[in-house]
Amino acid sequence: MKDNRHITMGIESSCDETAIAILADGRDILSNVISSQIEIHTVYGGVVPEIASRHHLHNIPFVFDQALEEAGVSLSEVDEIGVTAGPGLAGAILMGTAYAKAVCAASGIPLIGVHHIQSHIMANLIEHPELKPPFISLVVSGGHTHLIEVKGYNEFRILGCTRDDAVGEAYDKVARVLGLGYPGGPKVDKLAKEGNPFAIEFKRVYLEKDSFDFSLSGTKTAVINYLHKEEQAGKEVNRADVAASFQEAVMEVIIDKTMDAAKMLKCSELAVAGGVASNSFLRDKLKARCDKAGVKLYIPSPILCTDNGAMVASAAYQKAKLGLKSDLHLDVYPGLSIESGLSKLDA
Ligand code: KG4
Ligand code: ZN
């Protein structure tokens, strides 16, 4: 028997996590199952798209059953199914959307395609019901580095984005040259705690005055060049100092620009999103700067920062409240814009 809770399922498969969650009333996490392929891709030093797709195909039915079982919910109780339709790896997204469409076709449950970055941002609403648009969001993940004005639950304006590497990508590359393995972000974060962030002055790139775009590859390359130079000179490198100094350089620029954006928009609420939002240095530094500037800071718990199904369900729940849904022709959009592409997902 269905009770009066509103039940949303969220399916995420845009990169290397097969994740399905069930939310009640858009906020209560009844289950949040994440099947990570990290160990499989570690051998290759990064995500191999074709292998990711095949593992999603294999894992989805198990993750789906487990999500319903852990939630204690039957499929007939689900009010809508949200699924990531882009951006991300085409083949990986296709596995999630094909599965979601098949379930919706067979059961008659409404389908809601969502944008991956929108989901990362909406992860903040799960633990913070008081957060309501408008606010600004710093999105920092393996594939994205964006400053976004969140004008509504399904309306976004890009203030700036990276012109080269995403911040997670830069972390992963630095981790690789430091011999830390994949995924590098958490490993650099951990090692940096033992190092001196002011030991080495790595390049910081601010671009044009008033630009909210980022350029992070120069800092990454500065780290690589430093390591080569020291190695050629036969010097011993303090890897913890390198990790800490890289982190200080990259995060200083990101935090400065974020605070400038909040000031320019006279916005007193900032929500951080994406896998790199679980970085302890960013969390601490940003909190101190926001406290000083009178800006209220929201950051999801680490498990809701990296890819998960709960964030997809949160975004789908908000879209359902706006009366938005997709039809069963929902396509895959590997390069979907959060500013101009969202209407492509709606029926
Ligand atoms: O959001 P996410 O799970 O996937 C994408 O949508 O890209 O982000 C994954 C990225 C990886 O680059 C990973 O190294 C980074 O987030 N990451 C971190 C930390 N935890 C994950 N980077 C820095 N510090 C962390 N603690
Ligand atoms: Zn992500």
GROMACS .gro file of C-alpha atoms and ligand atoms in nm:
model
  374
    1MET     CA    1   0.000   0.000   0.000
    2LYS     CA    2   0.139   0.340  -0.095
    3ASP     CA    3   0.154   0.590   0.192
    4ASN     CA    4   0.142   0.962   0.126
    5ARG     CA    5   0.516   1.017   0.087
    6HIS     CA    6   0.636   1.140  -0.253
    7ILE     CA    7   0.892   0.887  -0.376
    8THR     CA    8   1.163   0.976  -0.630
    9MET     CA    9   1.423   0.744  -0.779
   10GLY     CA   10   1.749   0.891  -0.916
   11ILE     CA   11   1.977   0.707  -1.160
   12GLU     CA   12   2.334   0.827  -1.227
   13SER     CA   13   2.577   0.668  -1.474
   14SER     CA   14   2.757   0.959  -1.646
   15CYS     CA   15   3.111   0.854  -1.552
   16ASP     CA   16   3.246   0.566  -1.343
   17GLU     CA   17   2.979   0.532  -1.073
   18THR     CA   18   2.662   0.331  -1.121
   19ALA     CA   19   2.441   0.491  -0.859
   20ILE     CA   20   2.071   0.467  -0.775
   21ALA     CA   21   1.894   0.628  -0.481
   22ILE     CA   22   1.543   0.665  -0.347
   23LEU     CA   23   1.431   0.989  -0.180
   24ALA     CA   24   1.109   1.053   0.009
   25ASP     CA   25   0.962   1.403  -0.027
   26GLY     CA   26   1.277   1.518  -0.206
   27ARG     CA   27   1.492   1.512   0.109
   28ASP     CA   28   1.483   1.191   0.308
   29ILE     CA   29   1.737   0.945   0.174
   30LEU     CA   30   1.576   0.601   0.192
   31SER     CA   31   1.864   0.441   0.002
   32ASN     CA   32   2.172   0.565  -0.184
   33VAL     CA   33   2.351   0.274  -0.353
   34ILE     CA   34   2.681   0.355  -0.527
   35SER     CA   35   2.870   0.092  -0.722
   36SER     CA   36   3.210   0.243  -0.798
   37GLN     CA   37   3.436   0.126  -1.081
   38ILE     CA   38   3.738   0.309  -0.941
   39GLU     CA   39   3.943  -0.006  -0.887
   40ILE     CA   40   3.880  -0.123  -1.244
   41HIS     CA   41   3.997   0.209  -1.397
   42THR     CA   42   4.290   0.258  -1.156
   43VAL     CA   43   4.498   0.014  -1.366
   44TYR     CA   44   4.467   0.255  -1.662
   45GLY     CA   45   4.526   0.575  -1.460
   46GLY     CA   46   4.185   0.717  -1.556
   47VAL     CA   47   3.835   0.627  -1.673
   48VAL     CA   48   3.820   0.420  -1.995
   49PRO     CA   49   3.479   0.508  -2.151
   50GLU     CA   50   3.413   0.174  -2.321
   51ILE     CA   51   3.491  -0.023  -2.005
   52ALA     CA   52   3.276   0.215  -1.799
   53SER     CA   53   2.976   0.155  -2.029
   54ARG     CA   54   3.008  -0.220  -2.007
   55HIS     CA   55   3.024  -0.215  -1.629
   56HIS     CA   56   2.721   0.014  -1.605
   57LEU     CA   57   2.529  -0.230  -1.826
   58HIS     CA   58   2.623  -0.516  -1.596
   59ASN     CA   59   2.571  -0.332  -1.266
   60ILE     CA   60   2.251  -0.134  -1.316
   61PRO     CA   61   1.998  -0.417  -1.255
   62PHE     CA   62   2.171  -0.513  -0.927
   63VAL     CA   63   2.201  -0.153  -0.806
   64PHE     CA   64   1.835  -0.093  -0.902
   65ASP     CA   65   1.711  -0.394  -0.700
   66GLN     CA   66   1.932  -0.304  -0.404
   67ALA     CA   67   1.812   0.059  -0.400
   68LEU     CA   68   1.447  -0.050  -0.383
   69GLU     CA   69   1.518  -0.321  -0.126
   70GLU     CA   70   1.720  -0.098   0.107
   71ALA     CA   71   1.453   0.173   0.083
   72GLY     CA   72   1.178  -0.078   0.159
   73VAL     CA   73   0.988   0.057  -0.139
   74SER     CA   74   0.825  -0.128  -0.428
   75LEU     CA   75   0.845   0.004  -0.783
   76SER     CA   76   0.472   0.074  -0.785
   77GLU     CA   77   0.526   0.332  -0.509
   78VAL     CA   78   0.777   0.536  -0.712
   79ASP     CA   79   0.629   0.868  -0.832
   80GLU     CA   80   0.900   0.954  -1.086
   81ILE     CA   81   1.238   0.833  -1.208
   82GLY     CA   82   1.511   1.092  -1.262
   83VAL     CA   83   1.809   1.002  -1.478
   84THR     CA   84   2.125   1.184  -1.584
   85ALA     CA   85   2.091   1.267  -1.955
   86GLY     CA   86   2.415   1.471  -1.983
   87PRO     CA   87   2.682   1.596  -1.977
   88GLY     CA   88   2.928   1.309  -1.943
   89LEU     CA   89   3.048   1.002  -2.132
   90ALA     CA   90   2.796   0.922  -2.408
   91GLY     CA   91   2.805   0.543  -2.373
   92ALA     CA   92   2.794   0.559  -1.994
   93ILE     CA   93   2.495   0.796  -1.988
   94LEU     CA   94   2.319   0.579  -2.248
   95MET     CA   95   2.324   0.281  -2.011
   96GLY     CA   96   2.138   0.481  -1.744
   97THR     CA   97   1.886   0.647  -1.976
   98ALA     CA   98   1.811   0.321  -2.163
   99TYR     CA   99   1.743   0.142  -1.835
  100ALA     CA  100   1.532   0.427  -1.697
  101LYS     CA  101   1.331   0.451  -2.019
  102ALA     CA  102   1.268   0.074  -2.021
  103VAL     CA  103   1.145   0.079  -1.659
  104CYS     CA  104   0.926   0.383  -1.725
  105ALA     CA  105   0.784   0.232  -2.047
  106ALA     CA  106   0.696  -0.090  -1.867
  107SER     CA  107   0.556   0.068  -1.550
  108GLY     CA  108   0.408   0.398  -1.667
  109ILE     CA  109   0.617   0.591  -1.411
  110PRO     CA  110   0.704   0.943  -1.534
  111LEU     CA  111   1.061   0.990  -1.660
  112ILE     CA  112   1.261   1.303  -1.579
  113GLY     CA  113   1.594   1.365  -1.755
  114VAL     CA  114   1.828   1.586  -1.553
  115HIS     CA  115   2.152   1.774  -1.609
  116HIS     CA  116   2.450   1.631  -1.417
  117ILE     CA  117   2.568   1.967  -1.284
  118GLN     CA  118   2.214   2.062  -1.186
  119SER     CA  119   2.208   1.741  -0.979
  120HIS     CA  120   2.539   1.823  -0.810
  121ILE     CA  121   2.397   2.165  -0.713
  122MET     CA  122   2.064   2.019  -0.597
  123ALA     CA  123   2.254   1.778  -0.366
  124ASN     CA  124   2.273   2.079  -0.134
  125LEU     CA  125   1.893   2.082  -0.091
  126ILE     CA  126   1.886   1.734   0.061
  127GLU     CA  127   2.052   1.843   0.386
  128HIS     CA  128   1.955   2.211   0.373
  129PRO     CA  129   1.582   2.260   0.317
  130GLU     CA  130   1.626   2.630   0.395
  131LEU     CA  131   1.838   2.684   0.081
  132LYS     CA  132   1.626   2.837  -0.196
  133PRO     CA  133   1.718   3.013  -0.524
  134PRO     CA  134   1.852   3.263  -0.600
  135PHE     CA  135   2.201   3.173  -0.479
  136ILE     CA  136   2.538   3.118  -0.640
  137SER     CA  137   2.713   2.786  -0.679
  138LEU     CA  138   3.074   2.686  -0.719
  139VAL     CA  139   3.082   2.358  -0.909
  140VAL     CA  140   3.411   2.173  -0.881
  141SER     CA  141   3.437   1.820  -1.013
  142GLY     CA  142   3.645   1.592  -1.232
  143GLY     CA  143   3.491   1.729  -1.550
  144HIS     CA  144   3.365   2.075  -1.449
  145THR     CA  145   3.475   2.397  -1.285
  146HIS     CA  146   3.195   2.652  -1.298
  147LEU     CA  147   3.064   2.953  -1.115
  148ILE     CA  148   2.689   2.954  -1.163
  149GLU     CA  149   2.406   3.182  -1.067
  150VAL     CA  150   2.117   2.957  -0.962
  151LYS     CA  151   1.815   3.166  -1.060
  152GLY     CA  152   1.560   2.891  -1.007
  153TYR     CA  153   1.546   2.513  -0.959
  154ASN     CA  154   1.571   2.471  -1.336
  155GLU     CA  155   1.723   2.804  -1.440
  156PHE     CA  156   2.095   2.872  -1.436
  157ARG     CA  157   2.335   3.139  -1.562
  158ILE     CA  158   2.703   3.058  -1.610
  159LEU     CA  159   2.918   3.332  -1.460
  160GLY     CA  160   3.244   3.163  -1.552
  161CYS     CA  161   3.401   2.827  -1.622
  162THR     CA  162   3.740   2.673  -1.681
  163ARG     CA  163   3.907   2.742  -2.015
  164ASP     CA  164   4.125   2.432  -1.987
  165ASP     CA  165   4.147   2.169  -1.709
  166ALA     CA  166   3.870   2.107  -1.459
  167VAL     CA  167   3.997   2.128  -1.103
  168GLY     CA  168   3.947   1.755  -1.031
  169GLU     CA  169   4.131   1.677  -1.355
  170ALA     CA  170   4.425   1.896  -1.243
  171TYR     CA  171   4.429   1.718  -0.905
  172ASP     CA  172   4.423   1.379  -1.077
  173LYS     CA  173   4.713   1.474  -1.307
  174VAL     CA  174   4.924   1.614  -1.024
  175ALA     CA  175   4.853   1.298  -0.823
  176ARG     CA  176   4.975   1.091  -1.116
  177VAL     CA  177   5.309   1.276  -1.145
  178LEU     CA  178   5.350   1.250  -0.768
  179GLY     CA  179   5.298   0.873  -0.803
  180LEU     CA  180   4.985   0.875  -0.587
  181GLY     CA  181   4.753   0.689  -0.827
  182TYR     CA  182   4.391   0.742  -0.934
  183PRO     CA  183   4.165   0.910  -0.833
  184GLY     CA  184   4.416   1.163  -0.718
  185GLY     CA  185   4.201   1.429  -0.554
  186PRO     CA  186   4.152   1.260  -0.215
  187LYS     CA  187   4.517   1.144  -0.214
  188VAL     CA  188   4.658   1.493  -0.281
  189ASP     CA  189   4.418   1.629  -0.016
  190LYS     CA  190   4.552   1.378   0.241
  191LEU     CA  191   4.921   1.419   0.157
  192ALA     CA  192   4.892   1.800   0.156
  193LYS     CA  193   4.800   1.793   0.525
  194GLU     CA  194   5.160   1.692   0.601
  195GLY     CA  195   5.317   1.962   0.380
  196ASN     CA  196   5.389   2.334   0.386
  197PRO     CA  197   5.150   2.520   0.150
  198PHE     CA  198   5.399   2.809   0.117
  199ALA     CA  199   5.706   2.594   0.044
  200ILE     CA  200   5.686   2.642  -0.336
  201GLU     CA  201   5.529   2.936  -0.516
  202PHE     CA  202   5.335   2.779  -0.806
  203LYS     CA  203   5.185   2.994  -1.083
  204ARG     CA  204   4.837   3.137  -1.017
  205VAL     CA  205   4.629   3.242  -1.319
  206TYR     CA  206   4.358   3.505  -1.267
  207LEU     CA  207   4.292   3.588  -1.637
  208GLU     CA  208   4.135   3.926  -1.726
  209LYS     CA  209   4.018   4.155  -1.450
  210ASP     CA  210   3.651   4.087  -1.368
  211SER     CA  211   3.653   3.752  -1.552
  212PHE     CA  212   3.502   3.461  -1.361
  213ASP     CA  213   3.663   3.209  -1.593
  214PHE     CA  214   3.941   2.984  -1.467
  215SER     CA  215   4.263   2.856  -1.619
  216LEU     CA  216   4.413   2.574  -1.414
  217SER     CA  217   4.643   2.391  -1.655
  218GLY     CA  218   4.925   2.647  -1.602
  219THR     CA  219   4.943   2.564  -1.231
  220LYS     CA  220   4.937   2.193  -1.309
  221THR     CA  221   5.215   2.233  -1.567
  222ALA     CA  222   5.419   2.439  -1.317
  223VAL     CA  223   5.406   2.141  -1.078
  224ILE     CA  224   5.514   1.898  -1.352
  225ASN     CA  225   5.802   2.130  -1.458
  226TYR     CA  226   5.913   2.174  -1.096
  227LEU     CA  227   5.927   1.796  -1.044
  228HIS     CA  228   6.127   1.744  -1.367
  229LYS     CA  229   6.373   2.020  -1.275
  230GLU     CA  230   6.432   1.887  -0.925
  231GLU     CA  231   6.468   1.534  -1.059
  232GLN     CA  232   6.722   1.643  -1.322
  233ALA     CA  233   6.919   1.828  -1.056
  234GLY     CA  234   6.922   1.506  -0.853
  235LYS     CA  235   6.738   1.672  -0.564
  236GLU     CA  236   6.508   1.493  -0.325
  237VAL     CA  237   6.150   1.623  -0.359
  238ASN     CA  238   5.926   1.676  -0.059
  239ARG     CA  239   5.604   1.545  -0.211
  240ALA     CA  240   5.387   1.667   0.076
  241ASP     CA  241   5.515   2.024   0.021
  242VAL     CA  242   5.442   1.994  -0.354
  243ALA     CA  243   5.088   1.868  -0.286
  244ALA     CA  244   5.022   2.142  -0.028
  245SER     CA  245   5.167   2.421  -0.245
  246PHE     CA  246   4.972   2.306  -0.554
  247GLN     CA  247   4.652   2.295  -0.351
  248GLU     CA  248   4.716   2.640  -0.205
  249ALA     CA  249   4.778   2.789  -0.552
  250VAL     CA  250   4.475   2.634  -0.724
  251MET     CA  251   4.230   2.689  -0.440
  252GLU     CA  252   4.340   3.046  -0.374
  253VAL     CA  253   4.233   3.150  -0.726
  254ILE     CA  254   3.908   2.954  -0.708
  255ILE     CA  255   3.815   3.097  -0.368
  256ASP     CA  256   3.909   3.455  -0.464
  257LYS     CA  257   3.693   3.442  -0.777
  258THR     CA  258   3.403   3.282  -0.591
  259MET     CA  259   3.406   3.554  -0.326
  260ASP     CA  260   3.428   3.821  -0.598
  261ALA     CA  261   3.123   3.669  -0.770
  262ALA     CA  262   2.924   3.669  -0.445
  263LYS     CA  263   3.016   4.033  -0.394
  264MET     CA  264   2.932   4.135  -0.751
  265LEU     CA  265   2.591   3.967  -0.738
  266LYS     CA  266   2.534   4.088  -0.381
  267CYS     CA  267   2.456   3.727  -0.303
  268SER     CA  268   2.470   3.611   0.058
  269GLU     CA  269   2.432   3.238  -0.006
  270LEU     CA  270   2.688   3.010  -0.168
  271ALA     CA  271   2.641   2.640  -0.239
  272VAL     CA  272   2.943   2.429  -0.335
  273ALA     CA  273   2.896   2.117  -0.544
  274GLY     CA  274   3.086   1.834  -0.718
  275GLY     CA  275   3.344   1.577  -0.617
  276VAL     CA  276   3.613   1.832  -0.527
  277ALA     CA  277   3.369   1.991  -0.278
  278SER     CA  278   3.473   1.709  -0.046
  279ASN     CA  279   3.827   1.855  -0.039
  280SER     CA  280   3.907   1.942   0.323
  281PHE     CA  281   4.129   2.241   0.239
  282LEU     CA  282   3.859   2.399   0.020
  283ARG     CA  283   3.591   2.338   0.285
  284ASP     CA  284   3.797   2.500   0.563
  285LYS     CA  285   3.931   2.795   0.363
  286LEU     CA  286   3.598   2.878   0.203
  287LYS     CA  287   3.422   2.864   0.541
  288ALA     CA  288   3.667   3.116   0.687
  289ARG     CA  289   3.630   3.351   0.389
  290CYS     CA  290   3.250   3.323   0.386
  291ASP     CA  291   3.227   3.389   0.761
  292LYS     CA  292   3.436   3.700   0.715
  293ALA     CA  293   3.224   3.824   0.422
  294GLY     CA  294   2.888   3.741   0.584
  295VAL     CA  295   2.808   3.478   0.320
  296LYS     CA  296   2.625   3.162   0.428
  297LEU     CA  297   2.807   2.857   0.298
  298TYR     CA  298   2.644   2.527   0.204
  299ILE     CA  299   2.846   2.216   0.123
  300PRO     CA  300   2.694   1.867   0.104
  301SER     CA  301   2.832   1.580   0.312
  302PRO     CA  302   3.123   1.419   0.123
  303ILE     CA  303   2.912   1.118   0.012
  304LEU     CA  304   2.671   1.360  -0.162
  305CYS     CA  305   2.957   1.555  -0.327
  306THR     CA  306   3.092   1.277  -0.549
  307ASP     CA  307   2.858   1.121  -0.806
  308ASN     CA  308   2.550   0.962  -0.648
  309GLY     CA  309   2.184   0.889  -0.723
  310ALA     CA  310   2.041   1.099  -0.438
  311MET     CA  311   2.147   1.423  -0.607
  312VAL     CA  312   1.975   1.310  -0.929
  313ALA     CA  313   1.657   1.232  -0.735
  314SER     CA  314   1.676   1.574  -0.566
  315ALA     CA  315   1.699   1.751  -0.903
  316ALA     CA  316   1.421   1.532  -1.049
  317TYR     CA  317   1.195   1.605  -0.749
  318GLN     CA  318   1.236   1.981  -0.803
  319LYS     CA  319   1.165   1.941  -1.175
  320ALA     CA  320   0.854   1.735  -1.094
  321LYS     CA  321   0.730   2.016  -0.869
  322LEU     CA  322   0.771   2.253  -1.165
  323GLY     CA  323   0.564   2.013  -1.379
  324LEU     CA  324   0.861   1.923  -1.600
  325LYS     CA  325   0.914   1.573  -1.735
  326SER     CA  326   1.070   1.395  -2.033
  327ASP     CA  327   0.920   1.164  -2.288
  328LEU     CA  328   1.048   0.820  -2.376
  329HIS     CA  329   1.249   0.965  -2.669
  330LEU     CA  330   1.486   1.124  -2.417
  331ASP     CA  331   1.826   1.134  -2.586
  332VAL     CA  332   2.183   1.137  -2.453
  333TYR     CA  333   2.358   1.478  -2.439
  334PRO     CA  334   2.733   1.441  -2.369
  335GLY     CA  335   2.796   1.819  -2.396
  336LEU     CA  336   2.470   1.958  -2.257
  337SER     CA  337   2.481   2.324  -2.147
  338ILE     CA  338   2.324   2.401  -1.810
  339GLU     CA  339   2.242   2.751  -1.931
  340SER     CA  340   2.088   2.696  -2.274
  341GLY     CA  341   2.033   2.320  -2.307
  342LEU     CA  342   1.789   2.226  -2.032
  343SER     CA  343   1.472   2.249  -2.242
  344LYS     CA  344   1.606   1.967  -2.464
  345LEU     CA  345   1.530   1.727  -2.178
  346ASP     CA  346   1.166   1.820  -2.133
  347ALA     CA  347   0.866   1.680  -2.318
  348KG4     O1  348   3.182   1.492  -0.917
  348KG4     P1  349   3.269   1.374  -0.938
  348KG4     O2  350   3.245   1.251  -0.857
  348KG4     O3  351   3.267   1.330  -1.087
  348KG4     C1  352   3.253   1.420  -1.192
  348KG4     O4  353   3.137   1.459  -1.222
  348KG4     O5  354   3.358   1.461  -1.247
  348KG4     O6  355   3.419   1.427  -0.915
  348KG4     C2  356   3.530   1.342  -0.923
  348KG4     C3  357   3.655   1.426  -0.903
  348KG4     C4  358   3.785   1.350  -0.928
  348KG4     O7  359   3.868   1.428  -1.011
  348KG4     C5  360   3.843   1.336  -0.787
  348KG4     O8  361   3.985   1.331  -0.788
  348KG4     C6  362   3.793   1.464  -0.722
  348KG4     O9  363   3.661   1.477  -0.767
  348KG4     N1  364   3.795   1.457  -0.575
  348KG4     C7  365   3.872   1.538  -0.498
  348KG4     C8  366   3.849   1.497  -0.364
  348KG4     N2  367   3.758   1.394  -0.365
  348KG4     C9  368   3.725   1.371  -0.496
  348KG4     N3  369   3.957   1.636  -0.530
  348KG4    C10  370   4.021   1.699  -0.430
  348KG4     N4  371   4.007   1.665  -0.299
  348KG4    C11  372   3.922   1.565  -0.262
  348KG4     N5  373   3.908   1.534  -0.132
  349ZN      ZN  374   2.985   1.453  -1.116
   0.00000   0.00000   0.00000
